[in-house]
Coordinates of C-alpha atoms and ligand atoms in Angstrom, one line a residue:
Chain A
M1 CA -3.6 -13.5 -32.1
K2 CA -4.0 -16.4 -29.6
Y3 CA -2.0 -16.9 -26.5
L4 CA -1.9 -19.7 -23.9
Y5 CA -2.7 -18.2 -20.6
Y6 CA -1.1 -19.0 -17.2
P7 CA -2.8 -16.8 -14.5
G8 CA -1.0 -18.3 -11.4
C9 CA -2.2 -18.4 -7.8
S10 CA -2.2 -14.7 -7.0
L11 CA -4.5 -13.9 -9.9
E12 CA -7.1 -16.3 -8.5
G13 CA -7.0 -14.6 -5.0
T14 CA -5.4 -11.4 -3.9
A15 CA -4.9 -10.1 -7.5
M16 CA -8.3 -11.1 -9.0
E17 CA -8.6 -7.6 -10.6
Y18 CA -5.3 -8.2 -12.5
N19 CA -6.8 -11.4 -13.9
V20 CA -10.1 -9.8 -14.9
S21 CA -8.5 -6.7 -16.4
T22 CA -5.9 -8.6 -18.3
R23 CA -8.6 -10.7 -19.9
A24 CA -10.9 -7.7 -20.6
F25 CA -8.1 -5.7 -22.1
M26 CA -6.7 -8.5 -24.3
Q27 CA -10.2 -9.3 -25.5
A28 CA -10.9 -5.7 -26.3
M29 CA -7.7 -5.6 -28.3
G30 CA -8.8 -8.6 -30.3
H31 CA -6.7 -11.3 -28.7
E32 CA -7.8 -14.7 -27.4
L33 CA -6.5 -16.3 -24.2
I34 CA -6.5 -20.0 -23.8
E35 CA -6.2 -20.8 -20.1
L36 CA -4.0 -23.8 -19.4
K37 CA -6.1 -26.6 -18.0
E38 CA -5.1 -27.8 -14.5
W39 CA -2.2 -25.4 -14.2
T40 CA -0.5 -25.6 -10.8
C41 CA 1.5 -23.2 -8.7
C42 CA 4.9 -22.2 -10.2
G43 CA 6.6 -22.3 -6.7
A44 CA 6.5 -18.5 -6.2
S45 CA 9.5 -17.5 -4.1
A46 CA 9.0 -20.4 -1.7
A47 CA 10.3 -23.2 -4.0
E48 CA 13.5 -21.3 -4.7
A49 CA 14.0 -20.9 -0.9
T50 CA 13.4 -24.6 -0.1
S51 CA 14.2 -26.9 -2.9
R52 CA 16.2 -26.4 -6.1
L53 CA 14.6 -29.3 -7.9
L54 CA 11.1 -28.3 -7.1
S55 CA 11.8 -24.7 -8.1
L56 CA 12.5 -26.1 -11.6
A57 CA 10.0 -29.0 -11.6
L58 CA 6.9 -26.9 -10.6
P59 CA 7.3 -24.4 -13.5
A60 CA 8.3 -27.2 -15.8
L61 CA 5.1 -29.0 -15.1
N62 CA 3.2 -26.0 -16.4
L63 CA 5.5 -25.7 -19.4
A64 CA 4.7 -29.4 -20.2
I65 CA 0.9 -28.7 -19.9
A66 CA 1.4 -25.8 -22.3
E67 CA 3.2 -27.9 -24.8
K68 CA 0.2 -30.3 -24.8
T69 CA -2.3 -27.5 -25.3
E70 CA -3.4 -26.7 -28.8
G71 CA -4.1 -23.4 -30.4
A72 CA -1.1 -21.3 -29.5
K73 CA 2.6 -21.5 -28.7
D74 CA 3.3 -18.4 -26.6
I75 CA 2.4 -18.6 -22.9
L76 CA 1.2 -15.2 -21.6
V77 CA 2.0 -14.7 -17.9
P78 CA 0.9 -11.5 -16.1
C79 CA 2.6 -12.2 -12.7
S80 CA 6.3 -11.3 -12.8
A81 CA 7.3 -14.0 -10.2
C82 CA 5.4 -16.7 -12.2
Y83 CA 6.9 -15.3 -15.4
L84 CA 10.5 -15.6 -14.1
N85 CA 10.0 -19.0 -12.7
L86 CA 8.6 -20.4 -15.9
K87 CA 11.2 -18.5 -18.0
K88 CA 14.1 -19.7 -15.8
A89 CA 13.0 -23.3 -16.0
D90 CA 12.7 -23.0 -19.8
E91 CA 16.1 -21.4 -20.2
K92 CA 17.9 -23.8 -17.9
I93 CA 16.3 -26.9 -19.4
R94 CA 17.1 -25.9 -23.0
K95 CA 20.8 -25.5 -22.1
D96 CA 21.1 -28.7 -20.1
P97 CA 19.7 -32.0 -21.5
A98 CA 20.7 -33.8 -18.3
L99 CA 18.6 -31.4 -16.2
L100 CA 15.7 -31.9 -18.7
N101 CA 15.9 -35.7 -18.1
K102 CA 15.9 -35.2 -14.4
V103 CA 12.9 -32.9 -14.4
N104 CA 11.1 -35.3 -16.7
L105 CA 11.6 -38.1 -14.1
I106 CA 9.6 -36.0 -11.7
L107 CA 7.0 -35.0 -14.2
K108 CA 6.4 -38.6 -15.0
E109 CA 4.5 -38.8 -11.7
K110 CA 1.9 -36.6 -13.4
N111 CA 2.2 -38.4 -16.7
L112 CA 3.7 -35.3 -18.3
R113 CA 6.8 -34.9 -20.4
L114 CA 8.6 -31.7 -21.3
Q115 CA 10.3 -31.2 -24.7
G116 CA 11.3 -27.5 -24.4
K117 CA 9.2 -26.0 -27.1
A118 CA 7.0 -23.5 -25.3
R119 CA 7.7 -19.7 -25.3
V120 CA 7.2 -17.8 -22.1
R121 CA 6.0 -14.2 -22.4
H122 CA 5.4 -11.5 -19.8
L123 CA 2.2 -9.5 -20.2
L124 CA 4.2 -6.3 -20.6
D125 CA 6.2 -7.9 -23.3
V126 CA 3.0 -8.8 -25.2
I127 CA 1.4 -5.4 -24.7
S128 CA 4.5 -3.4 -25.6
Q129 CA 5.8 -5.6 -28.5
D130 CA 2.8 -7.4 -30.0
I131 CA 0.1 -4.9 -29.4
G132 CA 2.1 -1.8 -29.4
A133 CA 1.4 1.9 -28.5
E134 CA 0.0 2.8 -31.9
N135 CA -2.7 0.2 -31.7
I136 CA -3.8 1.5 -28.3
R137 CA -3.7 5.1 -29.4
T138 CA -6.2 4.5 -32.2
R139 CA -8.7 3.0 -29.7
V140 CA -8.5 5.6 -27.0
K141 CA -11.9 6.9 -25.9
K142 CA -11.0 9.0 -22.8
D143 CA -9.2 12.2 -22.3
F144 CA -6.4 11.4 -19.8
S145 CA -4.4 14.5 -20.6
G146 CA -4.4 15.8 -17.0
L147 CA -3.0 12.5 -15.6
R148 CA 0.5 11.9 -14.6
I149 CA 1.4 8.2 -14.4
A150 CA 4.4 6.6 -12.8
P151 CA 5.5 3.4 -14.5
Y152 CA 6.6 0.7 -12.0
Y153 CA 8.2 -2.4 -13.5
G154 CA 9.7 -4.1 -10.5
C155 CA 12.4 -6.7 -10.9
Q156 CA 11.6 -10.0 -12.3
C157 CA 10.1 -9.1 -15.6
L158 CA 13.3 -7.2 -16.3
R159 CA 16.1 -9.2 -14.7
P160 CA 18.0 -11.4 -15.1
Y161 CA 16.6 -12.0 -18.7
P162 CA 16.5 -8.8 -20.7
V163 CA 13.9 -9.8 -23.2
F164 CA 11.8 -6.7 -24.1
D165 CA 13.3 -3.8 -22.2
D166 CA 16.5 -2.4 -20.7
P167 CA 17.0 -4.3 -17.4
E168 CA 18.4 -1.2 -15.6
M169 CA 16.6 1.7 -17.3
P170 CA 13.2 0.3 -18.4
R171 CA 11.1 2.4 -20.7
S172 CA 8.6 0.0 -22.3
M173 CA 5.6 1.4 -20.5
E174 CA 6.2 5.1 -21.4
P175 CA 4.9 4.9 -25.0
L176 CA 1.9 3.0 -23.7
I177 CA 1.1 5.6 -21.1
E178 CA 1.5 8.4 -23.7
A179 CA -0.7 6.5 -26.1
A180 CA -3.4 6.5 -23.5
G181 CA -3.1 10.3 -23.5
A182 CA -1.5 10.7 -20.1
S183 CA 1.9 12.0 -19.2
V184 CA 4.8 10.0 -17.7
H185 CA 6.1 10.6 -14.2
H186 CA 9.8 10.3 -14.8
W187 CA 11.6 8.8 -11.9
D188 CA 14.4 6.4 -11.1
M189 CA 12.3 3.9 -9.2
G190 CA 10.7 2.0 -12.1
G191 CA 13.1 -0.9 -11.9
K192 CA 13.9 -0.8 -8.2
C193 CA 12.9 -3.6 -5.8
C194 CA 9.7 -3.5 -3.7
G195 CA 11.1 -6.1 -1.4
A196 CA 8.9 -8.9 -2.7
S197 CA 7.9 -11.3 0.1
H198 CA 10.0 -9.3 2.6
I199 CA 6.8 -7.6 3.7
N200 CA 5.8 -10.9 5.3
T201 CA 9.2 -12.4 6.5
E202 CA 11.4 -9.3 7.0
P203 CA 8.8 -6.5 7.4
E204 CA 11.2 -3.8 8.4
A205 CA 13.4 -4.1 5.4
G206 CA 10.3 -4.5 3.2
L207 CA 8.6 -1.3 4.4
E208 CA 11.8 0.6 3.9
L209 CA 12.0 -0.4 0.3
V210 CA 8.3 0.5 -0.3
L211 CA 8.8 3.8 1.4
S212 CA 11.7 4.7 -1.0
I213 CA 9.4 4.1 -3.9
L214 CA 6.3 5.9 -2.6
R215 CA 8.4 8.9 -1.7
E216 CA 9.6 9.3 -5.3
A217 CA 6.0 8.9 -6.6
E218 CA 5.1 12.3 -5.2
G219 CA 3.5 14.3 -8.0
A220 CA 2.1 11.3 -9.8
D221 CA -1.7 10.7 -9.9
S222 CA -1.1 7.0 -10.0
I223 CA 1.5 4.3 -10.1
V224 CA 0.9 1.5 -12.6
T225 CA 2.3 -2.0 -12.0
V226 CA 2.7 -5.3 -13.8
C227 CA 3.0 -7.7 -10.9
P228 CA 0.7 -8.8 -8.1
M229 CA 3.4 -8.7 -5.5
C230 CA 4.6 -5.2 -6.4
Q231 CA 1.0 -4.0 -6.5
M232 CA 0.2 -5.4 -3.1
N233 CA 3.4 -4.0 -1.5
L234 CA 2.8 -0.5 -3.0
E235 CA -1.0 -0.3 -2.2
A236 CA -1.5 -2.1 1.1
Y237 CA 0.8 -0.4 3.5
Q238 CA 0.5 3.3 2.5
K239 CA -1.2 4.3 5.8
K240 CA 1.3 2.7 8.0
I241 CA 4.3 4.0 6.0
S242 CA 2.8 7.6 5.9
A243 CA 2.3 7.5 9.6
D244 CA 5.8 6.3 10.4
Y245 CA 7.3 8.7 7.9
G246 CA 5.2 11.7 9.1
K247 CA 3.9 12.7 5.7
D248 CA 1.0 11.6 3.6
L249 CA 2.5 9.4 0.8
S250 CA -0.8 7.9 -0.4
V251 CA -1.1 7.5 -4.1
S252 CA -3.4 5.4 -6.4
V253 CA -2.0 2.2 -7.7
L254 CA -3.4 0.4 -10.7
Y255 CA -2.5 -2.6 -12.8
L256 CA -1.3 -1.6 -16.3
P257 CA -4.2 -3.4 -18.1
Q258 CA -6.7 -1.6 -15.8
F259 CA -5.3 1.8 -16.8
L260 CA -5.0 1.0 -20.5
G261 CA -8.4 -0.6 -20.4
L262 CA -10.0 2.5 -19.0
A263 CA -8.3 4.6 -21.7
I264 CA -9.9 2.5 -24.4
G265 CA -13.3 2.8 -22.9
L266 CA -13.8 -0.3 -20.7
S267 CA -15.7 0.5 -17.5
E268 CA -14.4 0.6 -14.0
K269 CA -16.6 -2.4 -13.4
D270 CA -15.2 -4.4 -16.3
L271 CA -11.8 -3.8 -14.8
R272 CA -12.8 -4.3 -11.2
L273 CA -11.3 -1.1 -9.9
D274 CA -13.4 -1.6 -6.8
M275 CA -11.0 -4.4 -5.8
N276 CA -7.9 -2.2 -5.6
L277 CA -6.8 -1.1 -2.2
A278 CA -5.5 2.3 -3.2
V279 CA -7.6 4.4 -5.6
S280 CA -8.3 7.9 -4.4
G281 CA -11.5 9.8 -5.0
G282 CA -9.7 12.6 -6.7
F283 CA -8.0 10.1 -9.1
R284 CA -11.4 8.5 -9.9
N285 CA -12.8 11.8 -10.9
K286 CA -9.9 12.5 -13.2
L287 CA -10.3 9.1 -14.7
R288 CA -13.8 9.7 -15.6
G289 CA -12.5 11.9 -18.3
K290 CA -13.9 15.0 -20.0
R291 CA -14.9 14.1 -23.5
S292 CA -18.6 14.3 -24.2
E293 CA -18.9 10.9 -25.9
V294 CA -18.2 9.1 -22.6
R295 CA -20.9 10.8 -20.7
G296 CA -23.3 7.9 -20.8
Q297 CA -20.8 5.6 -19.5
R298 CA -19.8 8.0 -16.9
Q299 CA -23.2 8.0 -15.3
E300 CA -23.2 4.2 -15.4
V301 CA -19.9 4.2 -13.6
A302 CA -21.1 6.7 -11.0
M303 CA -24.1 4.5 -10.3
A304 CA -22.0 1.4 -10.0
S305 CA -19.7 3.0 -7.5
A306 CA -22.6 4.5 -5.6
A307 CA -24.2 1.0 -5.3
Chain D
M1 CA 29.3 -30.7 20.5
N2 CA 26.7 -33.6 20.5
Q3 CA 26.4 -36.0 17.6
A4 CA 23.4 -34.4 16.0
E5 CA 25.1 -31.0 15.9
H6 CA 28.2 -32.6 14.5
K7 CA 26.1 -34.3 11.8
E8 CA 24.3 -31.0 11.0
K9 CA 27.6 -29.2 10.6
L10 CA 29.0 -31.8 8.2
S11 CA 26.0 -31.8 6.0
V12 CA 26.0 -28.0 5.9
H13 CA 29.6 -28.0 4.9
D14 CA 29.1 -30.5 2.1
A15 CA 26.2 -28.6 0.8
L16 CA 28.3 -25.4 0.5
A17 CA 30.7 -27.0 -1.9
P18 CA 28.6 -26.7 -5.1
I19 CA 27.7 -23.1 -4.2
R20 CA 31.4 -22.2 -3.6
E21 CA 32.2 -23.6 -7.0
K22 CA 29.7 -21.3 -8.6
I23 CA 31.3 -18.2 -7.2
Q24 CA 34.9 -19.3 -7.4
A25 CA 35.7 -16.5 -9.9
C26 CA 34.7 -13.7 -7.6
I27 CA 37.3 -10.9 -7.6
Q28 CA 35.9 -9.1 -4.5
C29 CA 35.1 -6.0 -6.4
G30 CA 32.0 -5.2 -4.3
T31 CA 29.7 -4.4 -7.2
C32 CA 27.2 -6.8 -5.8
S33 CA 27.1 -5.0 -2.4
G34 CA 26.8 -1.6 -4.1
S35 CA 23.8 -2.9 -6.2
C36 CA 21.9 -4.6 -3.4
P37 CA 18.7 -2.8 -2.3
N38 CA 18.7 -4.8 0.9
E39 CA 22.3 -4.1 1.9
F40 CA 21.2 -1.5 4.5
A41 CA 19.4 -4.3 6.4
M42 CA 22.2 -6.9 6.2
D43 CA 24.6 -7.6 9.0
M44 CA 27.3 -8.4 6.4
T45 CA 27.6 -7.3 2.8
P46 CA 27.1 -9.7 -0.1
R47 CA 30.8 -9.3 -1.1
H48 CA 31.8 -10.3 2.4
L49 CA 29.5 -13.3 2.3
W50 CA 31.1 -14.5 -0.9
R51 CA 34.5 -14.2 0.7
L52 CA 33.4 -16.3 3.7
L53 CA 32.0 -18.8 1.3
L54 CA 35.2 -19.0 -0.6
M55 CA 37.1 -19.5 2.6
G56 CA 34.6 -22.2 3.7
Q57 CA 33.5 -20.4 6.9
A58 CA 30.1 -22.1 7.2
E59 CA 29.6 -21.1 10.7
D60 CA 29.8 -17.3 10.1
I61 CA 27.6 -17.6 7.0
F62 CA 24.9 -19.3 9.0
H63 CA 25.1 -16.8 11.8
S64 CA 24.3 -14.0 9.4
K65 CA 20.9 -13.1 8.0
T66 CA 22.4 -11.7 4.8
F67 CA 21.3 -14.4 2.4
M68 CA 17.8 -14.5 3.8
L69 CA 17.5 -10.8 3.2
C70 CA 18.0 -11.3 -0.5
S71 CA 14.7 -10.4 -2.3
A72 CA 15.8 -11.8 -5.6
C73 CA 15.9 -8.5 -7.5
Y74 CA 18.7 -9.9 -9.7
Y75 CA 20.7 -6.6 -9.7
C76 CA 23.9 -8.3 -8.5
T77 CA 23.5 -11.1 -11.0
L78 CA 23.0 -8.6 -13.8
R79 CA 26.0 -6.4 -12.8
C80 CA 28.6 -8.8 -11.5
P81 CA 31.7 -8.3 -13.8
R82 CA 32.4 -12.0 -13.6
G83 CA 28.9 -12.9 -14.6
L84 CA 28.3 -15.1 -11.5
P85 CA 24.9 -16.5 -10.7
L86 CA 24.7 -14.7 -7.4
T87 CA 20.9 -14.6 -6.8
E88 CA 20.8 -18.3 -7.4
A89 CA 23.6 -18.8 -4.9
M90 CA 21.6 -16.8 -2.3
G91 CA 18.7 -19.1 -3.1
E92 CA 20.8 -22.2 -2.5
L93 CA 21.9 -20.9 0.9
K94 CA 18.2 -20.4 1.7
Q95 CA 17.7 -24.0 0.7
I96 CA 20.3 -25.3 3.1
A97 CA 18.7 -23.2 5.9
A98 CA 15.4 -24.8 5.0
R99 CA 16.6 -28.3 4.7
E100 CA 18.5 -28.2 8.0
N101 CA 15.8 -26.2 9.8
L102 CA 18.4 -23.8 11.0
V103 CA 17.0 -21.9 14.0
P104 CA 18.0 -18.3 13.2
Y105 CA 15.9 -18.4 10.0
N106 CA 12.7 -19.9 11.5
Q107 CA 10.4 -17.1 10.5
S108 CA 11.3 -17.2 6.8
V109 CA 11.8 -21.0 6.6
R110 CA 8.4 -21.7 8.1
F111 CA 6.7 -19.2 6.0
Y112 CA 8.1 -20.8 2.8
K113 CA 7.5 -24.3 4.0
S114 CA 3.9 -23.6 4.9
F115 CA 3.4 -22.1 1.5
M116 CA 4.9 -25.2 -0.1
E117 CA 2.8 -27.6 2.1
S118 CA -0.4 -26.0 0.8
V119 CA 0.8 -26.3 -2.8
R120 CA 1.7 -29.9 -2.2
R121 CA -1.8 -30.7 -0.9
H122 CA -3.8 -28.8 -3.6
G123 CA -1.5 -28.0 -6.6
R124 CA -2.3 -24.3 -6.0
V125 CA -1.7 -22.4 -2.8
Q126 CA -4.8 -21.9 -0.6
E127 CA -4.0 -18.6 1.1
M128 CA -6.0 -19.2 4.3
E129 CA -4.6 -22.7 4.8
F130 CA -1.1 -21.5 4.1
M131 CA -1.4 -18.7 6.7
T132 CA -3.0 -21.0 9.2
L133 CA -0.1 -23.5 8.8
Y134 CA 2.4 -20.7 9.1
F135 CA 0.8 -19.3 12.3
A136 CA 0.6 -22.8 13.8
S137 CA 4.2 -23.6 13.0
M138 CA 5.4 -20.3 14.6
K139 CA 3.4 -20.8 17.8
S140 CA 3.4 -17.1 18.4
P141 CA 0.2 -15.7 19.6
F142 CA 1.0 -12.2 18.4
L143 CA 2.1 -13.0 14.8
P144 CA -1.5 -13.4 13.5
L145 CA -2.2 -9.9 14.7
R146 CA 0.4 -8.5 12.4
F147 CA -1.4 -10.0 9.4
A148 CA -5.0 -9.4 10.6
P149 CA -5.7 -5.9 9.3
L150 CA -4.6 -6.7 5.8
G151 CA -6.4 -10.1 6.0
L152 CA -9.7 -8.4 6.9
R153 CA -9.4 -5.8 4.1
L154 CA -8.7 -8.6 1.6
M155 CA -11.6 -10.6 2.9
S156 CA -14.0 -7.6 2.6
K157 CA -12.9 -7.3 -1.0
G158 CA -13.7 -11.0 -1.6
K159 CA -10.1 -11.8 -2.3
V160 CA -9.4 -14.4 0.3
H161 CA -11.9 -17.1 1.1
L162 CA -12.6 -19.0 4.3
H163 CA -13.7 -22.3 2.6
I164 CA -12.1 -25.4 4.0
P165 CA -9.7 -27.0 1.5
L166 CA -10.4 -30.5 0.3
Q167 CA -8.9 -33.5 2.0
N168 CA -7.1 -35.8 -0.4
D169 CA -7.4 -33.3 -3.2
P170 CA -7.2 -34.9 -6.6
E171 CA -5.0 -32.0 -7.7
S172 CA -2.4 -32.9 -5.0
L173 CA 1.2 -32.7 -6.0
D174 CA 2.3 -35.1 -3.3
A175 CA 3.8 -37.6 -5.8
V176 CA 5.8 -34.8 -7.5
F177 CA 7.1 -33.5 -4.2
R178 CA 8.0 -37.0 -3.0
K179 CA 9.9 -37.7 -6.2
A180 CA 11.9 -34.5 -6.0
E181 CA 12.7 -35.0 -2.3
E182 CA 13.9 -38.5 -3.1
M183 CA 16.2 -37.3 -5.9
E184 CA 17.6 -34.5 -3.8
K185 CA 18.3 -36.9 -0.9
V186 CA 20.2 -39.2 -3.2
R187 CA 22.3 -36.3 -4.4
S188 CA 23.1 -34.9 -1.0
E189 CA 24.1 -38.4 0.3
K190 CA 26.6 -38.9 -2.5
Ligands
SF4_401 S1 30.2 -8.4 -8.1 FE1 30.8 -10.5 -8.5 S2 33.1 -10.4 -8.6 FE2 32.4 -8.5 -7.6 S3 32.4 -9.0 -5.4 FE3 30.4 -9.4 -6.1 S4 30.4 -11.6 -6.6 FE4 32.5 -10.9 -6.5
SF4_402 S1 19.5 -10.4 -5.9 FE1 19.5 -10.5 -3.7 S2 21.7 -10.2 -3.1 FE2 21.5 -9.6 -5.3 S3 21.2 -7.4 -5.3 FE3 19.2 -8.3 -5.3 S4 18.5 -8.5 -3.1 FE4 20.8 -8.2 -3.2

């Protein structure tokens, strides 16, 4: 299948490995991504905190670009914050023709016009619904049977629009993790909040929320995420949080397409595991699997990480 | 009270009216407070905030940090038995604080405004420029130190770049921002 692709600002900077691994995984599963030309920032959490009109117009601008783009209808969005901004604009505009007119007055400045025809999809929606666990299972090349993975969904791909999962008790990642041969770390933190941009503006509250998640991840080999903001919050402050808490809470944190990509035989290099901030040596060894057919690749990976 | 303060007060008051309308049906059940992951850090619970809003107590609302501590997790919006758009209402309170440059919220408001300024100039946020704008606006010599360790780690991974952003970027969204500002101004003057 073909998807329009909106990477968003984070995936060009602090979350490059999410971009690379999403593309690599989707390609390996036989799907084509058509990146929107001249996409712009969706407004992140900043537009919503400063201007209501811009918080709708910025995502709407990208919806309008998507409508003009040929080849596919569904817009695939890996970042949960971008996803919700685009989705929210779409939902509101569909229900409110007066708002659509207003937004179009703004888009005119860029010679764009929105009709309300595009369909916004989160990466996890596409992986769990369109691709599905069975499809992944048949392509698995590694033996991840010793791995225990904690699925972390965060907030904005689940709420307020329950599209592909239960907004309070999300489970959509579990069959995917099991299809990859690993076991699921069952916990209550999957849909809890990581504090989003609090880590910058209200660091004390933000760190407290991250602590509550890391504490419950104990026993897992890795957390997997589907949002650059969640990923950064969970991976970047482990040292400080462990020191303040008085206990080592470090744990590997991967993006979902990195983890699934490894399972189907893509290399650590293809998935840019070197860019993650929290991948432990022990976890890397476990990742390298035990099956004999992956030995050749194993050496290649070992060399790449030694280089 | 001088004239400027008086004017600020009036415009804050008017701006609250549409938000109050949204939460008119609140029954003060407290589900929102019980669902909020940030409640522990708030000086007033969300339920209490809605009550003050219903009573039109702008002063107390804008002495509290509660709405700025909303991280938009949407739990309250999902669970409110009256189906009220609470996260959106929190967002609109943040917008008032930003529009009026209310002093207690400087740290957050300047962070978000610096982000938006970079988007305005280039269409996409330029991380380094955004952080530079933020530090400059805060005028605090110690603030950059808080961000330095992570900044260096990200740089060593090649995730943030030091390149100087274009002047007069053809991808600028200045016209879009100006149009939106103009439309919001007309609305709030009405
Ligand atoms: S959950 Fe809804 S009805 Fe209950 S106190 Fe909060 S806003 Fe009011
Ligand atoms: S959306 Fe905001 S106010 Fe509501 S529960 Fe989440 S953090 Fe609290």
